[in-house]
Amino acid sequence: MRRLLILVMAWSLSACTAFDTMKDSMSGIADYFSGGEDNADPPAQLTELDATQVDIEVLWEASIGVGADEKNIKLGLAALPDRLIVANREGLVEARNLQTGDTLWSTDTQLPLSGGIGLGDGLAVLGSSNAEVIALDTQTGQVRWKSTVSSEVLASPVLAKNKVVVRTTDGNVFALDDKTGGKLWSYEHNVPALSLRGMSTPLV
């Protein structure tokens, strides 16, 4: 009986030690993910700002076709001194007078546009979901060239030094000749296995 009592007491002590160790470990893990004690400086006192009313005059407004079809696509506006170049997901690209909104030209590229608009050297360049890059003349809307890259283009192409630099979603960067669309060079960068659809624009 005495041996049994000693064994039970020894087991109880080891169980308490194990429990305390587990408790400390769990506390350490919780502190790691929660940041532990908050030792940050308190936020600055917010001061009330004087609200200034600004009257905005709408010069014109227009719609250009469909939206992004619930896809992570952000086709932006591109501005020139006298016109805006705009595009929609279904491939329509238009130039609008900056002052009046009148349509200067309209081109149906018949591409699922997904990246752009890049401007430079008289070109408006856009990328598509089916790995095509298209360049239009900013004055006439005429298609100057088309080129194929390795995958979907979500980032706006960048034009510099007689080149069009295009980044694709598979991690590649292409430099295309701005006169012909021919490939001058490419750079391959591995994309992490778990990654979002990147849209960062190349910087020249």
GROMACS .gro file of C-alpha atoms in nm:
model
  204
    1MET     CA    1   0.000   0.000   0.000
    2ARG     CA    2   0.286   0.239   0.088
    3ARG     CA    3   0.453   0.169  -0.248
    4LEU     CA    4   0.127   0.241  -0.430
    5LEU     CA    5   0.087   0.570  -0.243
    6ILE     CA    6   0.444   0.674  -0.328
    7LEU     CA    7   0.389   0.588  -0.696
    8VAL     CA    8   0.065   0.789  -0.706
    9MET     CA    9   0.235   1.091  -0.543
   10ALA     CA   10   0.529   1.068  -0.786
   11TRP     CA   11   0.293   1.048  -1.082
   12SER     CA   12   0.095   1.347  -0.952
   13LEU     CA   13   0.411   1.556  -0.918
   14SER     CA   14   0.530   1.468  -1.270
   15ALA     CA   15   0.184   1.539  -1.410
   16CYS     CA   16   0.182   1.883  -1.243
   17THR     CA   17   0.527   1.956  -1.381
   18ALA     CA   18   0.421   1.851  -1.730
   19PHE     CA   19   0.105   2.060  -1.702
   20ASP     CA   20   0.303   2.368  -1.594
   21THR     CA   21   0.546   2.316  -1.883
   22MET     CA   22   0.259   2.283  -2.130
   23LYS     CA   23   0.092   2.591  -1.983
   24ASP     CA   24   0.413   2.794  -2.021
   25SER     CA   25   0.455   2.670  -2.378
   26MET     CA   26   0.098   2.761  -2.473
   27SER     CA   27   0.141   3.102  -2.309
   28GLY     CA   28   0.461   3.157  -2.511
   29ILE     CA   29   0.288   3.059  -2.835
   30ALA     CA   30  -0.006   3.290  -2.758
   31ASP     CA   31   0.233   3.578  -2.685
   32TYR     CA   32   0.415   3.512  -3.013
   33PHE     CA   33   0.102   3.540  -3.224
   34SER     CA   34  -0.061   3.820  -3.025
   35GLY     CA   35   0.258   4.023  -2.993
   36GLY     CA   36   0.281   3.981  -2.617
   37GLU     CA   37   0.234   4.283  -2.396
   38ASP     CA   38   0.152   4.605  -2.577
   39ASN     CA   39   0.455   4.826  -2.517
   40ALA     CA   40   0.389   5.061  -2.809
   41ASP     CA   41   0.361   5.436  -2.760
   42PRO     CA   42   0.002   5.556  -2.725
   43PRO     CA   43  -0.146   5.713  -3.040
   44ALA     CA   44  -0.126   6.089  -3.082
   45GLN     CA   45  -0.424   6.294  -2.980
   46LEU     CA   46  -0.656   6.356  -3.274
   47THR     CA   47  -0.723   6.720  -3.345
   48GLU     CA   48  -1.033   6.851  -3.515
   49LEU     CA   49  -0.974   6.981  -3.867
   50ASP     CA   50  -1.152   7.272  -4.024
   51ALA     CA   51  -1.366   7.131  -4.303
   52THR     CA   52  -1.331   7.330  -4.623
   53GLN     CA   53  -1.605   7.288  -4.877
   54VAL     CA   54  -1.486   7.235  -5.233
   55ASP     CA   55  -1.727   7.274  -5.520
   56ILE     CA   56  -1.651   7.034  -5.804
   57GLU     CA   57  -1.788   7.103  -6.148
   58VAL     CA   58  -1.856   6.801  -6.367
   59LEU     CA   59  -1.731   6.882  -6.718
   60TRP     CA   60  -1.854   6.561  -6.873
   61GLU     CA   61  -1.913   6.194  -6.802
   62ALA     CA   62  -1.927   5.885  -7.019
   63SER     CA   63  -1.948   5.509  -6.997
   64ILE     CA   64  -1.728   5.272  -7.192
   65GLY     CA   65  -1.885   4.929  -7.203
   66VAL     CA   66  -1.863   4.652  -6.949
   67GLY     CA   67  -1.683   4.619  -6.617
   68ALA     CA   68  -1.420   4.370  -6.504
   69ASP     CA   69  -1.655   4.068  -6.499
   70GLU     CA   70  -1.573   4.010  -6.126
   71LYS     CA   71  -1.208   3.950  -6.206
   72ASN     CA   72  -0.912   4.122  -6.042
   73ILE     CA   73  -0.855   4.358  -6.334
   74LYS     CA   74  -0.790   4.732  -6.315
   75LEU     CA   75  -0.778   4.893  -6.657
   76GLY     CA   76  -0.688   5.251  -6.581
   77LEU     CA   77  -0.724   5.577  -6.769
   78ALA     CA   78  -0.427   5.721  -6.956
   79ALA     CA   79  -0.406   6.095  -7.008
   80LEU     CA   80  -0.245   6.295  -7.288
   81PRO     CA   81  -0.252   6.677  -7.307
   82ASP     CA   82  -0.562   6.677  -7.529
   83ARG     CA   83  -0.725   6.338  -7.476
   84LEU     CA   84  -0.795   6.044  -7.249
   85ILE     CA   85  -0.737   5.686  -7.364
   86VAL     CA   86  -0.982   5.442  -7.205
   87ALA     CA   87  -1.049   5.070  -7.246
   88ASN     CA   88  -1.285   4.800  -7.129
   89ARG     CA   89  -1.259   4.428  -7.058
   90GLU     CA   90  -1.418   4.324  -7.390
   91GLY     CA   91  -1.147   4.490  -7.597
   92LEU     CA   92  -1.293   4.831  -7.678
   93VAL     CA   93  -1.038   5.114  -7.668
   94GLU     CA   94  -1.140   5.477  -7.714
   95ALA     CA   95  -0.984   5.823  -7.719
   96ARG     CA   96  -1.198   6.098  -7.566
   97ASN     CA   97  -1.149   6.472  -7.590
   98LEU     CA   98  -1.017   6.585  -7.253
   99GLN     CA   99  -1.239   6.897  -7.240
  100THR     CA  100  -1.565   6.773  -7.391
  101GLY     CA  101  -1.562   6.392  -7.368
  102ASP     CA  102  -1.633   6.360  -7.739
  103THR     CA  103  -1.510   6.035  -7.896
  104LEU     CA  104  -1.207   6.100  -8.116
  105TRP     CA  105  -1.163   5.738  -8.222
  106SER     CA  106  -1.281   5.393  -8.119
  107THR     CA  107  -1.108   5.058  -8.185
  108ASP     CA  108  -1.241   4.710  -8.109
  109THR     CA  109  -0.933   4.495  -8.045
  110GLN     CA  110  -1.145   4.182  -7.987
  111LEU     CA  111  -0.913   4.088  -7.700
  112PRO     CA  112  -0.999   4.023  -7.331
  113LEU     CA  113  -0.800   4.323  -7.211
  114SER     CA  114  -0.653   4.293  -6.862
  115GLY     CA  115  -0.353   4.526  -6.828
  116GLY     CA  116  -0.289   4.886  -6.923
  117ILE     CA  117  -0.290   5.149  -7.047
  118GLY     CA  118   0.080   5.225  -7.108
  119LEU     CA  119   0.160   5.543  -7.302
  120GLY     CA  120   0.471   5.661  -7.487
  121ASP     CA  121   0.616   5.731  -7.832
  122GLY     CA  122   0.267   5.788  -7.976
  123LEU     CA  123   0.149   5.445  -7.861
  124ALA     CA  124  -0.117   5.318  -7.625
  125VAL     CA  125  -0.016   4.965  -7.520
  126LEU     CA  126  -0.237   4.711  -7.346
  127GLY     CA  127  -0.207   4.348  -7.241
  128SER     CA  128  -0.468   4.073  -7.247
  129SER     CA  129  -0.566   3.762  -7.054
  130ASN     CA  130  -0.466   3.542  -7.348
  131ALA     CA  131  -0.102   3.659  -7.336
  132GLU     CA  132  -0.120   3.916  -7.616
  133VAL     CA  133   0.017   4.270  -7.614
  134ILE     CA  134  -0.134   4.523  -7.852
  135ALA     CA  135  -0.012   4.873  -7.946
  136LEU     CA  136  -0.247   5.138  -8.087
  137ASP     CA  137  -0.164   5.475  -8.240
  138THR     CA  138  -0.277   5.739  -7.989
  139GLN     CA  139  -0.381   5.982  -8.268
  140THR     CA  140  -0.578   5.746  -8.492
  141GLY     CA  141  -0.649   5.429  -8.291
  142GLN     CA  142  -0.491   5.218  -8.565
  143VAL     CA  143  -0.334   4.891  -8.451
  144ARG     CA  144   0.041   4.928  -8.497
  145TRP     CA  145   0.141   4.578  -8.384
  146LYS     CA  146   0.050   4.274  -8.177
  147SER     CA  147   0.289   4.049  -7.989
  148THR     CA  148   0.256   3.731  -7.785
  149VAL     CA  149   0.415   3.687  -7.442
  150SER     CA  150   0.420   3.392  -7.202
  151SER     CA  151   0.101   3.449  -6.998
  152GLU     CA  152  -0.168   3.695  -6.889
  153VAL     CA  153  -0.073   4.061  -6.853
  154LEU     CA  154  -0.225   4.240  -6.552
  155ALA     CA  155   0.031   4.518  -6.502
  156SER     CA  156   0.040   4.827  -6.720
  157PRO     CA  157   0.316   4.806  -6.984
  158VAL     CA  158   0.589   5.070  -6.953
  159LEU     CA  159   0.739   5.250  -7.254
  160ALA     CA  160   1.096   5.382  -7.234
  161LYS     CA  161   1.408   5.400  -7.450
  162ASN     CA  162   1.230   5.263  -7.761
  163LYS     CA  163   1.114   4.958  -7.566
  164VAL     CA  164   0.786   4.832  -7.424
  165VAL     CA  165   0.847   4.651  -7.094
  166VAL     CA  166   0.576   4.400  -7.003
  167ARG     CA  167   0.539   4.191  -6.690
  168THR     CA  168   0.332   3.871  -6.704
  169THR     CA  169   0.161   3.679  -6.423
  170ASP     CA  170   0.400   3.382  -6.453
  171GLY     CA  171   0.691   3.602  -6.339
  172ASN     CA  172   0.844   3.690  -6.676
  173VAL     CA  173   0.945   4.038  -6.786
  174PHE     CA  174   0.967   4.110  -7.161
  175ALA     CA  175   1.120   4.400  -7.352
  176LEU     CA  176   0.952   4.449  -7.689
  177ASP     CA  177   1.059   4.678  -7.973
  178ASP     CA  178   0.818   4.972  -7.972
  179LYS     CA  179   0.817   4.990  -8.355
  180THR     CA  180   0.749   4.624  -8.434
  181GLY     CA  181   0.658   4.445  -8.111
  182GLY     CA  182   0.949   4.204  -8.164
  183LYS     CA  183   1.099   4.050  -7.851
  184LEU     CA  184   1.437   4.205  -7.758
  185TRP     CA  185   1.498   4.021  -7.431
  186SER     CA  186   1.317   3.850  -7.147
  187TYR     CA  187   1.386   3.786  -6.780
  188GLU     CA  188   1.234   3.494  -6.587
  189HIS     CA  189   1.157   3.526  -6.217
  190ASN     CA  190   0.998   3.235  -6.030
  191VAL     CA  191   0.662   3.313  -5.872
  192PRO     CA  192   0.595   3.168  -5.523
  193ALA     CA  193   0.357   2.872  -5.523
  194LEU     CA  194   0.115   3.057  -5.296
  195SER     CA  195   0.080   3.402  -5.450
  196LEU     CA  196  -0.191   3.645  -5.552
  197ARG     CA  197  -0.242   3.766  -5.906
  198GLY     CA  198   0.029   4.032  -5.912
  199MET     CA  199  -0.024   4.364  -6.086
  200SER     CA  200   0.290   4.560  -6.000
  201THR     CA  201   0.410   4.773  -6.291
  202PRO     CA  202   0.773   4.750  -6.406
  203LEU     CA  203   0.992   5.048  -6.323
  204VAL     CA  204   1.243   5.174  -6.579
   0.00000   0.00000   0.00000
